[in-house]
Short mmCIF file of C-alpha atoms in Angstrom, two decimals:
data_model
loop_
_atom_site.label_atom_id
_atom_site.label_comp_id
_atom_site.label_asym_id
_atom_site.label_seq_id
_atom_site.Cartn_x
_atom_site.Cartn_y
_atom_site.Cartn_z
CA MET M 69 -0.13 0.05 0.08
CA ARG M 70 1.38 3.53 -1.03
CA HIS M 71 2.37 5.49 2.11
CA ALA M 72 -0.07 8.44 1.39
CA LEU M 73 -2.95 5.99 1.19
CA ALA M 74 -2.01 4.16 4.29
CA ARG M 75 -1.49 7.48 6.20
CA ARG M 76 -5.05 8.27 5.39
CA VAL M 77 -6.12 5.03 6.58
CA VAL M 78 -4.17 5.67 10.17
CA SER M 79 -5.65 9.04 10.53
CA GLY M 80 -9.18 7.72 9.96
CA ILE M 81 -8.86 4.95 12.50
CA LEU M 82 -7.17 7.00 15.11
CA ALA M 83 -9.97 9.46 14.86
CA GLY M 84 -12.02 6.98 16.69
CA ASP M 85 -11.58 4.76 19.81
CA GLY M 86 -12.24 1.38 18.39
CA PHE M 87 -11.09 -0.63 15.44
CA GLY M 88 -13.93 -2.52 13.52
CA GLN M 89 -16.12 -2.39 10.38
CA ARG M 90 -15.21 1.29 9.51
CA ALA M 91 -11.32 0.70 10.11
CA VAL M 92 -11.72 -2.15 7.61
CA THR M 93 -13.48 0.00 5.30
CA HIS M 94 -10.84 2.60 5.39
CA ALA M 95 -8.08 0.03 4.55
CA LEU M 96 -10.09 -1.57 1.78
CA VAL M 97 -10.73 1.87 0.26
CA ALA M 98 -7.03 2.33 0.37
CA SER M 99 -6.22 -1.06 -0.93
CA LEU M 100 -8.70 -0.97 -3.97
CA SER M 101 -7.48 2.68 -4.79
CA ASP M 102 -3.99 0.99 -5.01
CA ARG M 103 -4.79 -1.69 -7.41
CA ALA M 104 -3.58 -1.20 -10.85
CA GLU M 105 -6.86 -2.42 -12.34
CA CYS M 106 -9.13 -0.08 -10.39
CA PRO M 107 -10.84 2.19 -12.75
CA ASP M 108 -10.18 5.94 -12.68
CA ASP M 109 -13.79 6.91 -11.93
CA LEU M 110 -13.83 4.32 -9.28
CA ARG M 111 -10.72 5.46 -7.72
CA ARG M 112 -11.82 9.09 -7.83
CA THR M 113 -14.97 8.10 -6.03
CA LEU M 114 -13.03 6.13 -3.37
CA ASP M 115 -11.01 8.82 -2.83
CA GLY M 116 -13.85 11.20 -2.22
CA SER M 117 -15.77 8.64 0.14
CA ALA M 118 -12.95 8.55 2.67
CA ASP M 119 -14.30 11.27 4.74
CA THR M 120 -17.74 9.94 5.02
CA ILE M 121 -16.83 6.36 6.47
CA GLY M 122 -16.41 7.63 10.01
CA SER M 123 -14.56 5.89 12.67
CA ASP M 124 -15.30 3.11 15.22
CA SER M 125 -16.21 3.52 18.85
CA ALA M 126 -15.39 1.04 21.52
CA ALA M 127 -15.19 1.15 25.21
CA PRO M 128 -11.49 1.54 26.50
CA TYR M 129 -9.59 -1.48 27.19
CA LEU M 130 -7.74 -1.56 30.42
CA GLY M 131 -5.27 -4.45 30.92
CA VAL M 132 -2.02 -5.97 30.72
CA LEU M 133 -2.17 -6.61 26.81
CA ASN M 134 -1.55 -2.78 26.05
CA GLN M 135 1.76 -3.01 28.33
CA ARG M 136 3.58 -5.31 26.11
CA PRO M 137 6.51 -4.14 23.82
CA ILE M 138 5.50 -2.35 20.71
CA PRO M 139 5.91 -4.93 17.76
CA ARG M 140 8.67 -4.02 15.36
CA ASP M 141 7.19 -5.48 12.11
CA GLU M 142 4.18 -7.24 10.77
CA ARG M 143 5.52 -10.80 11.86
CA ASP M 144 5.97 -9.54 15.68
CA LEU M 145 2.62 -7.84 15.34
CA CYS M 146 0.83 -11.08 14.26
CA ALA M 147 2.68 -13.10 16.80
CA GLN M 148 1.64 -10.92 19.56
CA LEU M 149 -1.92 -10.28 18.67
CA ALA M 150 -2.89 -13.75 17.35
CA PRO M 151 -3.30 -15.37 20.68
CA THR M 152 -5.55 -12.48 21.70
CA LEU M 153 -7.83 -13.01 18.85
CA ILE M 154 -8.02 -16.87 19.81
CA ASP M 155 -8.93 -15.98 23.15
CA HIS M 156 -11.65 -13.42 22.15
CA PRO M 157 -13.38 -15.08 19.20
CA SER M 158 -16.58 -13.29 18.83
CA ASP M 159 -16.88 -12.63 15.13
CA THR M 160 -13.66 -14.09 14.01
CA GLY M 161 -14.15 -13.06 10.53
CA LEU M 162 -14.11 -9.37 11.37
CA ASN M 163 -11.23 -9.83 13.97
CA LEU M 164 -9.20 -11.50 11.25
CA ALA M 165 -10.04 -8.68 8.76
CA SER M 166 -9.20 -6.16 11.24
CA LEU M 167 -5.80 -7.58 11.99
CA LEU M 168 -5.17 -7.59 8.29
CA SER M 169 -5.90 -4.00 7.88
CA LEU M 170 -3.75 -3.13 10.84
CA VAL M 171 -0.72 -5.25 9.58
CA GLU M 172 -1.09 -3.56 6.02
CA VAL M 173 -0.53 -0.01 7.56
CA TRP M 174 1.90 -0.90 10.30
CA PRO M 175 5.07 -0.15 8.30
CA HIS M 176 3.57 3.42 7.72
CA VAL M 177 2.74 4.26 11.49
CA ALA M 178 4.93 6.42 13.39
CA SER M 179 6.60 5.20 16.49
CA ASP M 180 4.53 7.39 18.55
CA GLU M 181 1.19 6.38 16.95
CA ARG M 182 1.86 2.59 17.24
CA PRO M 183 0.81 2.22 20.86
CA LEU M 184 -2.39 4.23 20.13
CA LEU M 185 -3.25 2.15 17.00
CA ARG M 186 -2.64 -1.01 18.89
CA LEU M 187 -4.89 0.33 21.69
CA ARG M 188 -7.64 1.05 19.22
CA PHE M 189 -7.39 -2.52 18.00
CA LEU M 190 -7.50 -3.98 21.32
CA ASN M 191 -10.50 -1.82 22.17
CA GLY M 192 -12.45 -3.06 19.42
CA LEU M 193 -11.44 -6.75 19.88
CA ILE M 194 -12.13 -6.88 23.47
CA ALA M 195 -15.50 -5.04 23.43
CA ARG M 196 -16.81 -6.97 20.41
CA ARG M 197 -19.82 -8.98 20.98
CA SER M 198 -21.53 -11.82 19.05
CA PRO M 199 -24.66 -14.08 19.33
CA ALA M 200 -24.30 -17.09 21.76
CA GLY M 201 -23.08 -20.05 19.96
CA SER M 202 -21.68 -18.21 16.82
CA PHE M 203 -18.13 -18.61 18.22
CA VAL M 204 -16.02 -21.30 19.62
CA THR M 205 -13.41 -21.00 22.33
CA ARG M 206 -9.97 -22.30 22.50
CA ASP M 207 -10.89 -24.73 25.43
CA THR M 208 -13.92 -26.16 23.29
CA LEU M 209 -11.54 -26.75 20.33
CA CYS M 210 -9.16 -28.65 22.71
CA ALA M 211 -11.81 -30.77 24.00
CA TRP M 212 -13.05 -31.71 20.64
CA GLN M 213 -9.63 -32.33 19.42
CA ARG M 214 -8.93 -34.85 22.37
CA GLN M 215 -12.01 -36.74 20.86
CA LEU M 216 -10.75 -37.15 17.57
CA GLN M 217 -9.51 -40.33 16.13
CA THR M 218 -5.63 -40.41 15.68
CA THR M 219 -5.32 -39.68 12.10
CA ALA M 220 -2.64 -37.66 9.96
CA GLY M 221 -5.30 -35.17 8.96
CA ASP M 222 -3.57 -34.27 5.79
CA THR M 223 -6.51 -34.56 3.38
CA PRO M 224 -5.94 -32.04 0.77
CA PRO M 225 -8.64 -29.17 1.01
CA THR M 226 -11.04 -28.97 -1.85
CA VAL M 227 -14.64 -27.90 -2.09
CA ALA M 228 -15.62 -31.51 -2.47
CA THR M 229 -13.79 -32.55 0.68
CA LEU M 230 -15.10 -29.80 2.80
CA GLN M 231 -18.51 -29.41 1.32
CA SER M 232 -19.76 -31.85 4.08
CA LEU M 233 -18.90 -29.14 6.85
CA LEU M 234 -22.02 -27.19 5.66
CA ASP M 235 -24.02 -30.30 6.00
CA GLU M 236 -22.96 -31.27 9.44
CA PRO M 237 -25.88 -31.04 12.07
CA THR M 238 -23.67 -30.32 14.89
CA ALA M 239 -20.90 -27.95 15.64
CA GLN M 240 -18.46 -30.62 16.68
CA GLY M 241 -19.22 -32.54 13.84
CA ALA M 242 -18.35 -29.53 11.54
CA TYR M 243 -15.06 -29.26 13.43
CA ARG M 244 -14.22 -32.87 12.61
CA ARG M 245 -14.52 -32.05 9.12
CA ILE M 246 -12.24 -29.16 9.21
CA ALA M 247 -9.83 -31.14 11.31
CA GLU M 248 -9.35 -33.64 8.70
CA HIS M 249 -7.44 -31.03 6.90
CA LEU M 250 -5.28 -29.69 9.83
CA GLY M 251 -2.44 -32.17 9.68
CA PRO M 252 1.36 -31.15 9.99
CA SER M 253 1.60 -30.43 6.23
CA VAL M 254 -1.66 -28.19 6.19
CA ASP M 255 -1.62 -25.81 3.38
CA LEU M 256 -3.53 -22.93 5.40
CA LYS M 257 -3.61 -20.59 2.27
CA THR M 258 -5.36 -23.27 0.26
CA LEU M 259 -7.63 -24.41 3.13
CA ASN M 260 -8.87 -20.78 3.77
CA HIS M 261 -9.51 -20.23 -0.09
CA VAL M 262 -11.67 -23.23 -0.12
CA LEU M 263 -13.39 -22.06 3.08
CA GLY M 264 -14.12 -18.82 1.10
CA ALA M 265 -15.76 -20.81 -1.66
CA LEU M 266 -18.06 -22.40 0.86
CA ALA M 267 -18.91 -18.87 2.33
CA ILE M 268 -19.87 -18.10 -1.47
CA GLN M 269 -22.03 -20.99 -1.65
CA VAL M 270 -23.79 -19.75 1.38
CA MET M 271 -24.35 -16.46 -0.30
CA LEU M 272 -25.55 -18.04 -3.36
CA ARG M 273 -28.29 -20.16 -1.65
CA PHE M 274 -29.38 -17.85 1.21
CA HIS M 275 -29.95 -14.16 1.95
CA ASP M 276 -27.02 -13.27 3.95
CA ARG M 277 -29.08 -10.45 5.89
CA ASP M 278 -26.63 -9.74 8.77
CA GLY M 279 -23.60 -10.06 6.62
CA THR M 280 -22.27 -13.03 8.44
CA ALA M 281 -21.27 -15.00 5.46
CA LEU M 282 -19.57 -11.95 3.91
CA GLN M 283 -17.70 -11.46 7.28
CA VAL M 284 -16.57 -15.16 6.93
CA LEU M 285 -15.45 -14.54 3.39
CA LEU M 286 -13.46 -11.54 4.45
CA GLY M 287 -11.78 -13.61 7.13
CA THR M 288 -10.80 -16.31 4.80
CA VAL M 289 -9.23 -13.61 2.60
CA ALA M 290 -7.46 -12.15 5.65
CA CYS M 291 -6.02 -15.59 6.42
CA GLU M 292 -4.92 -16.28 2.99
CA GLN M 293 -2.63 -12.92 3.18
CA LEU M 294 -1.84 -13.42 7.03
CA VAL M 295 -0.09 -16.85 6.05
CA ALA M 296 3.00 -14.57 5.30
CA TRP M 297 3.38 -13.32 8.88
CA MET M 298 1.35 -15.38 11.47
CA PRO M 299 2.62 -18.54 13.10
CA PRO M 300 0.98 -21.38 11.60
CA GLU M 301 -0.16 -22.94 14.76
CA HIS M 302 -2.22 -19.67 15.57
CA LEU M 303 -3.65 -19.35 12.19
CA ALA M 304 -4.80 -23.26 12.13
CA ILE M 305 -6.90 -22.40 15.38
CA LEU M 306 -8.26 -19.24 14.08
CA THR M 307 -9.20 -21.13 10.71
CA SER M 308 -11.10 -23.43 12.97
CA GLN M 309 -12.79 -20.60 14.66
CA LEU M 310 -13.66 -19.22 11.26
CA ALA M 311 -15.08 -22.62 9.96
CA HIS M 312 -17.27 -22.70 13.13
CA GLN M 313 -18.68 -19.23 12.53
CA LEU M 314 -19.62 -20.33 8.88
CA TRP M 315 -21.14 -23.38 10.15
CA TRP M 316 -23.23 -21.37 12.61
CA CYS M 317 -24.25 -18.94 9.89
CA ARG M 318 -25.37 -21.63 7.79
CA HIS M 319 -27.22 -23.61 10.48
CA GLU M 320 -28.43 -21.22 13.25
CA SER M 321 -28.81 -17.76 11.89
CA SER M 322 -32.06 -18.65 10.24
CA LEU M 323 -31.08 -17.31 6.82
CA PRO M 324 -34.02 -17.25 4.37
CA PRO M 325 -33.30 -19.16 1.09
CA VAL M 326 -33.00 -17.50 -2.21
CA LEU M 327 -36.05 -18.69 -4.15
CA VAL M 328 -34.81 -20.43 -7.33
CA CYS M 329 -36.62 -19.16 -10.52
CA ILE M 330 -36.81 -21.33 -13.59
CA ASP M 331 -37.34 -18.32 -15.74
CA PRO M 332 -34.69 -18.54 -18.47
CA SER M 333 -34.70 -15.10 -19.42
CA SER M 334 -31.54 -12.90 -19.36
CA ALA M 335 -30.11 -9.39 -19.11
CA PRO M 336 -26.83 -7.58 -18.95
CA MET M 337 -25.45 -7.96 -15.34
CA VAL M 338 -25.77 -4.06 -14.39
CA GLU M 339 -29.64 -4.17 -15.63
CA ALA M 340 -30.24 -7.59 -13.75
CA VAL M 341 -28.62 -6.39 -10.46
CA THR M 342 -30.39 -3.10 -10.59
CA SER M 343 -33.76 -4.79 -11.07
CA GLY M 344 -33.17 -6.40 -7.56
CA ASP M 345 -34.04 -9.93 -9.23
CA VAL M 346 -31.60 -12.12 -7.33
CA THR M 347 -31.64 -15.13 -9.76
CA LEU M 348 -31.74 -13.07 -12.70
CA ALA M 349 -28.61 -11.26 -11.53
CA GLN M 350 -26.89 -14.67 -10.72
CA ARG M 351 -27.42 -15.79 -14.27
CA ALA M 352 -26.19 -12.59 -15.88
CA ALA M 353 -23.07 -12.77 -13.83
CA ARG M 354 -22.39 -16.37 -14.85
CA VAL M 355 -22.71 -15.26 -18.44
CA GLU M 356 -20.36 -12.28 -18.05
CA ALA M 357 -17.92 -14.28 -16.07
CA ARG M 358 -17.10 -16.04 -19.34
CA VAL M 359 -15.19 -12.77 -20.14
CA SER M 360 -13.50 -11.36 -17.22
CA GLU M 361 -12.95 -7.85 -18.45
CA GLN M 362 -16.74 -7.43 -19.19
CA PHE M 363 -17.58 -8.72 -15.63
CA TRP M 364 -15.30 -6.71 -13.85
CA GLU M 365 -16.55 -3.41 -15.76
CA SER M 366 -19.96 -4.15 -14.67
CA ALA M 367 -18.83 -4.92 -11.13
CA TRP M 368 -16.82 -1.65 -10.82
CA ARG M 369 -19.65 0.28 -12.35
CA LEU M 370 -22.18 -1.14 -9.77
CA VAL M 371 -19.99 -0.44 -6.91
CA THR M 372 -18.98 3.03 -8.08
CA ALA M 373 -22.81 3.99 -8.45
CA SER M 374 -23.48 2.51 -5.00
CA ILE M 375 -20.75 4.70 -3.45
CA LYS M 376 -21.87 7.81 -5.40
CA ARG M 377 -25.39 7.32 -4.15
CA GLN M 378 -24.10 6.74 -0.58
CA ASP M 379 -26.10 3.78 -0.23
CA ASP M 380 -26.36 2.28 3.42
CA GLU M 381 -25.08 -0.92 1.89
CA TRP M 382 -22.06 0.62 -0.08
CA PRO M 383 -19.30 -0.37 2.43
CA SER M 384 -20.74 -4.05 2.29
CA ALA M 385 -20.53 -3.77 -1.44
CA LEU M 386 -17.09 -2.57 -1.18
CA ARG M 387 -16.02 -5.42 1.11
CA LEU M 388 -17.50 -8.07 -1.16
CA VAL M 389 -16.04 -6.92 -4.35
CA SER M 390 -12.67 -6.55 -2.75
CA ALA M 391 -12.82 -10.00 -1.40
CA ILE M 392 -13.66 -11.49 -4.80
CA ALA M 393 -11.04 -9.37 -6.46
CA TRP M 394 -8.48 -10.62 -4.08
CA ARG M 395 -9.51 -14.05 -4.53
CA THR M 396 -9.55 -13.87 -8.44
CA GLY M 397 -6.15 -12.14 -8.77
CA SER M 398 -4.98 -12.30 -12.29
CA GLN M 399 -7.16 -15.54 -13.04
CA ALA M 400 -10.60 -15.74 -14.53
CA VAL M 401 -13.34 -14.86 -12.08
CA SER M 402 -15.12 -18.00 -10.72
CA PRO M 403 -18.62 -18.20 -11.98
CA ASP M 404 -19.78 -18.80 -8.39
CA ASP M 405 -17.97 -15.77 -7.16
CA ALA M 406 -19.34 -13.68 -9.98
CA ALA M 407 -22.77 -14.91 -9.26
CA ALA M 408 -22.52 -14.23 -5.38
CA LEU M 409 -21.56 -10.79 -6.13
CA ALA M 410 -24.32 -10.02 -8.23
CA ALA M 411 -26.65 -11.78 -6.05
CA VAL M 412 -25.85 -9.87 -2.87
CA LEU M 413 -25.79 -6.38 -4.97
CA ALA M 414 -29.31 -7.37 -6.25
CA ALA M 415 -30.60 -8.16 -2.86
CA TYR M 416 -29.33 -4.69 -1.81
CA ALA M 417 -31.09 -3.17 -4.74
CA HIS M 418 -34.39 -4.99 -3.88
CA HIS M 419 -34.03 -3.67 -0.26
CA ARG M 420 -33.66 -0.13 -1.35
CA SER M 421 -36.59 -0.32 -3.79
CA ALA M 422 -38.67 -1.98 -1.17
CA SER M 423 -37.66 0.77 1.47
CA ALA M 424 -38.50 3.58 -1.08
CA THR M 425 -41.89 2.35 -1.57
CA THR M 426 -42.80 1.56 2.06
CA PRO M 427 -44.87 4.33 3.67
CA ARG M 428 -43.27 6.04 6.63
#
């Protein structure tokens, strides 16, 4: 990340007391602006939106964690904070995305700002709350691990081998599925990429009303990048906690299903998304995904328009398109990833339309 962009992120975070969704949005705005493929119109729009994001609030943290030495670099930062993330697992996806945001700007933070920025992170992390059952503690994971059969756990992670995680009726059963991949030679980057694909499947099949599946997706993207700095034993535990959050989202959060429409009609992706028809948007995105340039042109247009309108959902739209852009890299976009992006944006459009026509 360029220094000027990182400094803007730091200023936005230090303006508040916490470190959460707004801090992550600041970082994603800067990161997306820094991408070579970011269209000029979107880059200008992102630059103009930075002052509208605001900052996070959180109760001040009072404890020994803030008395530790200030980390020298990204690796020290991850080694110091990862155990605290594990011990405070409420919304693991947001915690991981927050840590990645902190890691990305850390080289650009002045020495006198580093204690303040770390304190903002701890404030947000310690104060964060999520529904009972949506997170799993280190102690519970240890208890479940002791009940596992003695196996190598070196099954290569693929969507086919991990799909059963979403179908397990119990949280412990879901842990057994992820544990099959957590052997000594585990490829944590690939494992998290596959978990991201499962989060995409949830967004394709259900309306992610509270953004939990999206938060898990962001967590998997963060893990893929944190592999470079975080000790693998810590990242493996956080991956297990993230998998639990995804399982809970699928089974316990009462997500309404996306109704399947057998209408074969089609439309350009921008038009389909704007109509608010989720299944039409999915079909359109799958068609445009065959030509990546066409798909991304539509995706950037939709996100740019959302930011310009200052939709309530524009930060979520930005998080989703950023996650899918990272997952895609220089490769062709996955049809499922493309369809999930279009489906979520179409759901936002439907919600805006319904809100506009509802008497107040």
